[in-house]
CSV table of N, CA and C in Angstrom, one decimal:
chain,number,residue,atom,x,y,z
A,923,MET,N,130.3,133.9,-15.8
A,923,MET,CA,131.2,134.4,-16.7
A,923,MET,C,132.6,134.3,-16.1
A,924,LEU,N,132.8,134.6,-14.8
A,924,LEU,CA,134.1,134.6,-14.1
A,924,LEU,C,134.8,133.1,-14.4
A,925,THR,N,133.9,132.2,-14.0
A,925,THR,CA,134.4,130.8,-14.2
A,925,THR,C,134.7,130.4,-15.6
A,926,LEU,N,134.0,131.0,-16.6
A,926,LEU,CA,134.1,130.6,-18.0
A,926,LEU,C,135.5,131.2,-18.4
A,927,ALA,N,135.6,132.5,-17.9
A,927,ALA,CA,136.8,133.3,-18.3
A,927,ALA,C,138.0,132.5,-17.8
A,928,TYR,N,137.9,132.1,-16.4
A,928,TYR,CA,139.1,131.4,-15.9
A,928,TYR,C,139.3,130.2,-16.6
A,929,ARG,N,138.4,129.3,-17.0
A,929,ARG,CA,138.5,128.1,-17.8
A,929,ARG,C,139.2,128.2,-19.0
A,930,SER,N,138.8,129.4,-19.8
A,930,SER,CA,139.3,129.7,-21.1
A,930,SER,C,140.8,130.1,-21.0
A,931,VAL,N,141.2,131.0,-19.9
A,931,VAL,CA,142.5,131.4,-19.8
A,931,VAL,C,143.4,130.0,-19.5
A,932,GLU,N,142.9,129.2,-18.7
A,932,GLU,CA,143.7,128.0,-18.2
A,932,GLU,C,143.7,127.1,-19.6
A,933,GLU,N,142.7,126.8,-20.3
A,933,GLU,CA,142.7,126.2,-21.7
A,933,GLU,C,143.8,126.5,-22.6
A,934,ILE,N,143.7,128.1,-22.7
A,934,ILE,CA,144.8,128.8,-23.6
A,934,ILE,C,146.1,128.5,-23.0
A,935,GLU,N,146.4,128.4,-21.7
A,935,GLU,CA,147.7,128.3,-21.1
A,935,GLU,C,148.2,126.8,-21.4
A,936,GLU,N,147.2,125.9,-21.2
A,936,GLU,CA,147.5,124.6,-21.4
A,936,GLU,C,148.0,124.3,-22.9
A,937,ASP,N,147.3,124.9,-23.9
A,937,ASP,CA,147.7,124.8,-25.2
A,937,ASP,C,149.0,125.4,-25.5
A,938,MET,N,149.4,126.5,-24.7
A,938,MET,CA,150.7,127.2,-25.0
A,938,MET,C,151.7,126.4,-24.5
A,939,LEU,N,151.7,125.7,-23.4
A,939,LEU,CA,152.6,124.8,-22.9
A,939,LEU,C,152.7,123.5,-23.8
A,940,LYS,N,151.5,123.0,-24.3
A,940,LYS,CA,151.7,121.8,-25.2
A,940,LYS,C,152.4,122.2,-26.4
A,941,SER,N,152.2,123.4,-26.8
A,941,SER,CA,153.0,123.9,-28.3
A,941,SER,C,154.4,124.4,-28.0
A,942,SER,N,154.7,124.7,-26.8
A,942,SER,CA,156.2,125.1,-26.6
A,942,SER,C,157.1,124.0,-26.7
A,943,GLN,N,158.2,124.4,-27.6
A,943,GLN,CA,159.2,123.4,-27.8
A,943,GLN,C,160.0,123.2,-26.5
A,944,GLY,N,160.0,121.9,-25.9
A,944,GLY,CA,160.9,121.5,-24.8
A,944,GLY,C,160.3,121.8,-23.5
A,945,LEU,N,159.1,122.4,-23.3
A,945,LEU,CA,158.6,122.5,-22.1
A,945,LEU,C,157.4,121.4,-21.8
A,946,ASN,N,158.0,120.6,-20.9
A,946,ASN,CA,157.3,119.2,-20.6
A,946,ASN,C,156.5,119.7,-19.3
A,947,LEU,N,155.7,120.7,-19.1
A,947,LEU,CA,155.1,121.1,-17.8
A,947,LEU,C,153.6,121.2,-17.8
A,948,SER,N,153.1,120.9,-16.7
A,948,SER,CA,151.7,121.1,-16.5
A,948,SER,C,151.4,122.5,-16.0
A,949,ILE,N,150.3,123.0,-16.0
A,949,ILE,CA,150.0,124.3,-15.5
A,949,ILE,C,150.3,124.4,-14.2
A,950,SER,N,149.9,123.5,-13.3
A,950,SER,CA,150.3,123.6,-11.8
A,950,SER,C,151.8,123.6,-11.6
A,951,GLU,N,152.5,123.0,-12.5
A,951,GLU,CA,154.1,122.9,-12.4
A,951,GLU,C,154.6,124.4,-12.7
A,952,MET,N,154.0,124.9,-13.9
A,952,MET,CA,154.5,126.2,-14.5
A,952,MET,C,154.1,127.3,-13.4
A,953,HIS,N,153.0,127.0,-12.6
A,953,HIS,CA,152.8,128.2,-11.5
A,953,HIS,C,153.5,128.0,-10.4
A,954,LEU,N,154.0,126.8,-10.2
A,954,LEU,CA,155.0,126.5,-9.0
A,954,LEU,C,156.3,127.2,-9.4
A,955,LEU,N,156.6,127.0,-10.7
A,955,LEU,CA,157.9,127.6,-11.0
A,955,LEU,C,157.8,129.1,-11.0
A,956,GLN,N,156.7,129.8,-11.3
A,956,GLN,CA,156.4,131.1,-11.1
A,956,GLN,C,156.7,131.5,-9.6
A,957,ALA,N,156.0,130.8,-8.9
A,957,ALA,CA,156.1,131.1,-7.4
A,957,ALA,C,157.6,131.2,-7.0
A,958,VAL,N,158.3,130.2,-7.4
A,958,VAL,CA,159.8,130.1,-6.9
A,958,VAL,C,160.4,131.3,-7.5
A,959,GLU,N,160.1,131.8,-8.7
A,959,GLU,CA,160.8,133.1,-9.2
A,959,GLU,C,160.3,134.1,-8.3
A,960,ASP,N,159.1,134.2,-8.0
A,960,ASP,CA,158.4,135.4,-7.2
A,960,ASP,C,159.0,135.5,-6.0
A,961,THR,N,159.2,134.4,-5.2
A,961,THR,CA,159.7,134.4,-3.9
A,961,THR,C,161.1,134.8,-3.8
A,962,GLY,N,161.9,134.6,-4.8
A,962,GLY,CA,163.2,135.1,-5.0
A,962,GLY,C,164.2,134.2,-4.3
A,963,SER,N,165.3,134.6,-3.8
A,963,SER,CA,166.5,134.1,-3.2
A,963,SER,C,166.3,133.3,-2.0
A,964,ASP,N,165.1,133.7,-1.3
A,964,ASP,CA,165.0,133.0,0.0
A,964,ASP,C,163.8,131.9,-0.2
A,965,CYS,N,163.7,131.3,-1.4
A,965,CYS,CA,162.6,130.4,-1.5
A,965,CYS,C,162.8,129.1,-0.8
A,966,THR,N,161.9,128.6,-0.1
A,966,THR,CA,162.0,127.2,0.5
A,966,THR,C,160.9,126.4,0.2
A,967,ILE,N,160.9,125.2,0.5
A,967,ILE,CA,159.7,124.4,0.4
A,967,ILE,C,158.6,125.0,1.2
A,968,SER,N,158.9,125.3,2.6
A,968,SER,CA,157.9,125.9,3.4
A,968,SER,C,157.3,127.1,2.8
A,969,SER,N,158.1,128.0,2.4
A,969,SER,CA,157.5,129.3,1.7
A,969,SER,C,156.6,128.9,0.6
A,970,LEU,N,157.0,128.0,-0.2
A,970,LEU,CA,156.1,127.7,-1.4
A,970,LEU,C,154.9,127.2,-0.9
A,971,SER,N,154.9,126.2,0.0
A,971,SER,CA,153.7,125.6,0.8
A,971,SER,C,152.7,126.7,1.1
A,972,ALA,N,153.2,127.7,1.9
A,972,ALA,CA,152.4,128.7,2.5
A,972,ALA,C,151.9,129.6,1.3
A,973,ASN,N,152.8,129.9,0.4
A,973,ASN,CA,152.4,130.8,-0.7
A,973,ASN,C,151.4,130.2,-1.6
A,974,GLN,N,151.4,128.9,-2.0
A,974,GLN,CA,150.6,128.1,-2.8
A,974,GLN,C,149.4,127.5,-2.0
A,975,ARG,N,149.4,127.5,-0.7
A,975,ARG,CA,148.3,127.0,0.2
A,975,ARG,C,148.2,125.5,-0.2
A,976,VAL,N,149.5,124.9,-0.2
A,976,VAL,CA,149.5,123.4,-0.6
A,976,VAL,C,150.2,122.7,0.7
A,977,SER,N,150.0,121.5,0.8
A,977,SER,CA,150.7,120.9,2.0
A,977,SER,C,152.3,120.6,1.7
A,978,LEU,N,152.8,120.5,2.7
A,978,LEU,CA,154.4,120.3,2.6
A,978,LEU,C,154.7,119.2,1.8
A,979,PRO,N,154.1,118.0,2.1
A,979,PRO,CA,154.4,116.8,1.1
A,979,PRO,C,154.0,117.0,-0.2
A,980,SER,N,153.0,117.7,-0.5
A,980,SER,CA,152.7,117.9,-1.8
A,980,SER,C,153.7,118.8,-2.6
A,981,VAL,N,154.0,119.9,-1.9
A,981,VAL,CA,155.0,120.8,-2.5
A,981,VAL,C,156.3,120.1,-2.6
A,982,THR,N,156.7,119.3,-1.7
A,982,THR,CA,158.0,118.5,-1.8
A,982,THR,C,157.8,117.5,-3.0
A,983,ALA,N,156.7,116.9,-3.2
A,983,ALA,CA,156.9,115.9,-4.4
A,983,ALA,C,156.8,116.7,-5.6
A,984,ALA,N,156.1,117.8,-5.7
A,984,ALA,CA,156.1,118.7,-6.8
A,984,ALA,C,157.6,119.2,-7.3
A,985,VAL,N,158.3,119.7,-6.2
A,985,VAL,CA,159.5,120.2,-6.5
A,985,VAL,C,160.5,119.1,-6.7
A,986,ASN,N,160.4,118.0,-6.2
A,986,ASN,CA,161.2,116.7,-6.6
A,986,ASN,C,161.1,116.6,-8.0
A,987,LYS,N,159.8,116.5,-8.5
A,987,LYS,CA,159.5,116.3,-9.9
A,987,LYS,C,160.1,117.5,-10.8
A,988,LEU,N,160.0,118.6,-10.4
A,988,LEU,CA,160.6,119.7,-11.3
A,988,LEU,C,162.1,119.6,-11.2
A,989,ALA,N,162.8,119.1,-10.2
A,989,ALA,CA,164.2,118.9,-10.2
A,989,ALA,C,164.7,117.9,-11.0
A,990,ARG,N,163.7,116.8,-11.2
A,990,ARG,CA,164.1,115.7,-12.0
A,990,ARG,C,164.1,116.1,-13.5
A,991,LYS,N,163.0,117.0,-13.7
A,991,LYS,CA,162.9,117.5,-15.2
A,991,LYS,C,163.9,118.6,-15.5
A,992,GLY,N,164.6,119.0,-14.5
A,992,GLY,CA,165.7,120.0,-14.8
A,992,GLY,C,165.3,121.5,-14.7
A,993,TYR,N,164.2,121.7,-14.1
A,993,TYR,CA,163.8,123.2,-13.8
A,993,TYR,C,164.2,123.8,-12.6
A,994,VAL,N,164.5,123.1,-11.5
A,994,VAL,CA,164.8,123.7,-10.3
A,994,VAL,C,166.0,122.9,-9.7
A,995,GLU,N,166.6,123.5,-8.7
A,995,GLU,CA,167.7,122.9,-7.9
A,995,GLU,C,167.3,123.1,-6.4
A,996,LYS,N,167.5,122.0,-5.7
A,996,LYS,CA,167.4,121.9,-4.4
A,996,LYS,C,168.6,122.0,-3.5
A,997,GLU,N,168.7,122.7,-2.3
A,997,GLU,CA,169.9,122.7,-1.6
A,997,GLU,C,169.5,122.8,-0.1
A,998,ARG,N,169.9,122.0,0.7
A,998,ARG,CA,169.6,122.1,2.1
A,998,ARG,C,170.3,123.1,2.8
A,999,SER,N,169.7,123.9,3.7
A,999,SER,CA,170.3,125.1,4.4
A,999,SER,C,171.6,124.6,5.2
A,1000,PRO,N,172.7,125.3,5.2
A,1000,PRO,CA,173.8,125.0,6.0
A,1000,PRO,C,173.5,125.2,7.5
A,1001,GLN,N,172.7,126.3,7.8
A,1001,GLN,CA,172.4,126.6,9.1
A,1001,GLN,C,171.2,125.5,9.9
A,1002,ASP,N,170.4,125.0,8.9
A,1002,ASP,CA,169.3,124.2,9.3
A,1002,ASP,C,169.0,123.2,8.4
A,1003,GLY,N,169.4,122.0,8.6
A,1003,GLY,CA,169.2,121.0,7.6
A,1003,GLY,C,167.9,120.4,7.1
A,1004,ARG,N,166.9,121.0,8.0
A,1004,ARG,CA,165.4,120.7,7.6
A,1004,ARG,C,164.9,121.7,6.6
A,1005,VAL,N,165.6,122.7,6.4
A,1005,VAL,CA,165.2,123.8,5.5
A,1005,VAL,C,165.8,123.4,4.0
A,1006,VAL,N,164.8,123.4,3.0
A,1006,VAL,CA,165.4,123.1,1.7
A,1006,VAL,C,165.2,124.5,0.9
A,1007,HIS,N,166.4,125.1,0.3
A,1007,HIS,CA,166.0,126.1,-0.6
A,1007,HIS,C,165.9,125.6,-2.0
A,1008,VAL,N,165.0,126.3,-2.8
A,1008,VAL,CA,164.7,126.0,-4.2
A,1008,VAL,C,165.1,127.1,-4.9
A,1009,THR,N,165.7,126.9,-6.1
A,1009,THR,CA,166.1,127.9,-7.0
A,1009,THR,C,165.8,127.4,-8.5
A,1010,LEU,N,165.7,128.3,-9.4
A,1010,LEU,CA,165.4,127.9,-10.8
A,1010,LEU,C,166.5,127.7,-11.5
A,1011,THR,N,166.8,126.8,-12.2
A,1011,THR,CA,167.8,126.4,-13.0
A,1011,THR,C,167.8,127.4,-14.4
A,1012,ARG,N,168.5,127.3,-15.4
A,1012,ARG,CA,168.4,128.0,-16.7
A,1012,ARG,C,167.1,127.5,-17.3
A,1013,ALA,N,166.8,126.4,-17.5
A,1013,ALA,CA,165.7,125.9,-18.0
A,1013,ALA,C,164.5,126.5,-17.2
A,1014,GLY,N,164.5,126.5,-16.0
A,1014,GLY,CA,163.3,127.0,-15.2
A,1014,GLY,C,163.2,128.5,-15.5
A,1015,GLN,N,164.3,129.2,-15.6
A,1015,GLN,CA,164.2,130.7,-15.9
A,1015,GLN,C,163.5,130.8,-17.2
A,1016,LYS,N,164.0,130.0,-18.2
A,1016,LYS,CA,163.3,130.1,-19.6
A,1016,LYS,C,161.9,130.0,-19.6
A,1017,ALA,N,161.6,128.7,-18.8
A,1017,ALA,CA,160.0,128.5,-18.7
A,1017,ALA,C,159.1,129.7,-18.2
A,1018,THR,N,159.7,130.2,-17.1
A,1018,THR,CA,158.9,131.4,-16.4
A,1018,THR,C,159.0,132.6,-17.3
A,1019,THR,N,160.0,132.7,-18.0
A,1019,THR,CA,160.0,134.0,-18.9
A,1019,THR,C,159.0,133.7,-20.1
A,1020,ALA,N,158.9,132.6,-20.5
A,1020,ALA,CA,158.0,132.1,-21.5
A,1020,ALA,C,156.6,132.3,-20.9
A,1021,HIS,N,156.4,132.0,-19.9
A,1021,HIS,CA,155.0,132.2,-19.2
A,1021,HIS,C,154.7,133.7,-19.1
A,1022,ARG,N,155.5,134.3,-18.6
A,1022,ARG,CA,155.3,135.9,-18.3
A,1022,ARG,C,155.0,136.3,-19.7
A,1023,TYR,N,155.7,136.0,-20.7
A,1023,TYR,CA,155.4,136.7,-22.0
A,1023,TYR,C,154.0,136.4,-22.6
A,1024,PHE,N,153.7,135.0,-22.3
A,1024,PHE,CA,152.3,134.5,-22.7
A,1024,PHE,C,151.4,135.4,-22.0
A,1025,HIS,N,151.5,135.7,-20.8
A,1025,HIS,CA,150.4,136.5,-20.2
A,1025,HIS,C,150.5,137.9,-20.6
A,1026,THR,N,151.7,138.3,-21.0
A,1026,THR,CA,151.8,139.7,-21.6
A,1026,THR,C,151.1,139.9,-22.8
A,1027,ARG,N,151.3,138.9,-23.7
A,1027,ARG,CA,150.6,138.9,-25.1
A,1027,ARG,C,149.1,138.7,-25.0
A,1028,MET,N,148.8,138.1,-23.9
A,1028,MET,CA,147.2,137.8,-23.7
A,1028,MET,C,146.5,139.0,-23.3
A,1029,VAL,N,147.2,139.7,-22.3
A,1029,VAL,CA,146.7,141.1,-21.7
A,1029,VAL,C,146.6,142.1,-23.0
A,1030,ARG,N,147.7,142.2,-23.9
A,1030,ARG,CA,147.9,143.1,-24.9
A,1030,ARG,C,146.7,142.8,-25.7
A,1031,SER,N,146.4,141.4,-26.2
A,1031,SER,CA,145.4,141.2,-27.1
A,1031,SER,C,144.0,141.4,-26.5
A,1032,VAL,N,143.7,141.3,-25.3
A,1032,VAL,CA,142.4,141.5,-24.9
A,1032,VAL,C,142.3,143.3,-24.7
A,1033,SER,N,143.3,143.9,-24.4
A,1033,SER,CA,143.2,145.4,-24.3
A,1033,SER,C,143.1,146.1,-25.7
A,1034,HIS,N,143.8,145.4,-26.8
A,1034,HIS,CA,143.7,145.9,-28.0
A,1034,HIS,C,142.2,145.7,-28.7
A,1035,ALA,N,141.5,144.8,-27.9
A,1035,ALA,CA,140.0,144.5,-28.5
A,1035,ALA,C,139.1,145.5,-27.8
A,1036,LEU,N,139.5,146.4,-26.8
A,1036,LEU,CA,138.6,147.3,-26.1
A,1036,LEU,C,139.2,148.7,-26.4
A,1037,ASN,N,138.0,149.5,-26.5
A,1037,ASN,CA,138.5,151.0,-26.6
A,1037,ASN,C,138.9,151.6,-25.2
A,1038,ALA,N,139.4,152.8,-25.3
A,1038,ALA,CA,139.8,153.2,-23.9
A,1038,ALA,C,138.7,153.3,-22.8
A,1039,GLU,N,137.7,153.7,-23.1
A,1039,GLU,CA,136.6,153.6,-22.0
A,1039,GLU,C,136.4,152.2,-21.5
A,1040,GLU,N,136.3,151.3,-22.3
A,1040,GLU,CA,136.1,149.7,-21.9
A,1040,GLU,C,137.4,149.4,-21.1
A,1041,GLN,N,138.5,149.8,-21.6
A,1041,GLN,CA,139.9,149.4,-21.0
A,1041,GLN,C,139.7,149.8,-19.5
A,1042,GLU,N,139.4,151.0,-19.3
A,1042,GLU,CA,139.2,151.7,-18.0
A,1042,GLU,C,138.2,151.0,-17.1
A,1043,ALA,N,137.0,150.6,-17.7
A,1043,ALA,CA,136.1,150.1,-17.0
A,1043,ALA,C,136.5,148.6,-16.7
A,1044,MET,N,137.2,147.9,-17.6
A,1044,MET,CA,137.6,146.5,-17.1
A,1044,MET,C,138.6,146.7,-15.9
A,1045,LEU,N,139.7,147.5,-16.0
A,1045,LEU,CA,140.7,147.8,-15.0
A,1045,LEU,C,140.0,148.0,-13.8
A,1046,LYS,N,139.1,148.8,-13.6
A,1046,LYS,CA,138.4,149.2,-12.5
A,1046,LYS,C,137.7,148.0,-11.8
A,1047,GLY,N,137.1,147.2,-12.8
A,1047,GLY,CA,136.4,145.9,-12.3
A,1047,GLY,C,137.4,144.9,-11.8
A,1048,VAL,N,138.4,144.8,-12.6
A,1048,VAL,CA,139.4,143.7,-12.1
A,1048,VAL,C,140.1,144.1,-10.8
A,1049,ARG,N,140.3,145.4,-10.7
A,1049,ARG,CA,140.8,145.9,-9.3
A,1049,ARG,C,140.0,145.5,-8.2
A,1050,LYS,N,138.7,145.9,-8.4
A,1050,LYS,CA,137.5,145.6,-7.4
A,1050,LYS,C,137.5,144.0,-7.1
A,1051,LEU,N,137.7,142.9,-8.1
A,1051,LEU,CA,137.5,141.8,-7.9
A,1051,LEU,C,138.7,141.3,-7.2
A,1052,ASN,N,139.8,141.8,-7.6
A,1052,ASN,CA,141.1,141.4,-6.7
A,1052,ASN,C,141.0,141.8,-5.4
A,1053,GLN,N,140.4,142.9,-5.0
A,1053,GLN,CA,140.4,143.4,-3.8
A,1053,GLN,C,139.3,142.4,-2.9
A,1054,PHE,N,138.1,142.1,-3.6
A,1054,PHE,CA,137.4,141.2,-3.2
A,1054,PHE,C,137.9,139.8,-2.8
A,1055,PHE,N,138.7,139.3,-3.7
A,1055,PHE,CA,139.3,138.0,-3.3
A,1055,PHE,C,140.3,138.2,-2.3
A,1056,ALA,N,141.2,139.3,-2.2
A,1056,ALA,CA,142.2,139.5,-1.3
A,1056,ALA,C,141.6,139.5,0.2
A,1057,ASP,N,140.5,140.2,0.3
A,1057,ASP,CA,139.7,140.4,1.6
A,1057,ASP,C,139.1,139.1,2.0
A,1058,LYS,N,138.7,138.2,1.1
A,1058,LYS,CA,138.1,136.8,1.6
A,1058,LYS,C,139.2,136.1,2.0
A,1059,LEU,N,140.5,136.0,1.5
A,1059,LEU,CA,141.5,135.2,1.7
A,1059,LEU,C,142.2,135.7,3.1
A,1060,HIS,N,142.2,137.1,3.3
A,1060,HIS,CA,142.6,137.5,4.6
A,1060,HIS,C,141.7,137.1,5.8
A,1061,ARG,N,140.5,137.2,5.5
A,1061,ARG,CA,139.5,136.8,6.5
A,1061,ARG,C,139.7,135.3,6.9
A,1062,LYS,N,140.0,134.5,5.8
A,1062,LYS,CA,140.1,133.2,6.0
A,1062,LYS,C,141.4,132.8,6.9
A,1063,GLU,N,142.4,133.7,6.7
A,1063,GLU,CA,143.7,133.5,7.5
A,1063,GLU,C,143.6,134.1,8.8
A,1064,GLY,N,142.4,134.7,9.2
A,1064,GLY,CA,142.4,135.3,10.5
A,1064,GLY,C,143.1,136.7,10.6
A,1065,LYS,N,143.3,137.4,9.4
A,1065,LYS,CA,143.8,138.6,9.6
A,1065,LYS,C,143.0,139.7,9.9
A,1066,PHE,N,141.7,139.5,9.9
A,1066,PHE,CA,140.7,140.7,10.1
A,1066,PHE,C,140.2,140.3,11.3
């Protein structure tokens, strides 16, 4: 059921991206933009690589593609030329705002379909699920 729900959300996200005027982004590109926004002013290629658990060359290629599309800007650090800072452009900010709005609408739609007891049960289940996955990831990283 979890896999089916994940695939459904992913498919709905794909449809949203395809139907959005002017957004020529894949889901993975959108999630990378979201990671740039979430990281904030100290976003670097290295921090994105660690955050997304993707190799540096892969993140570099993805960021370069997003820069060509006009969603991010890159700037070398004046202190260390090896470090590349990544910031959202206005178009990148608009895309992440649309993505966040999509998620908000999706959560509202699901919650409206449930009564208060079902909402509470789902919230409790999702919290436990998130904790389970967080624990698995931390063990994988050697933090336990």
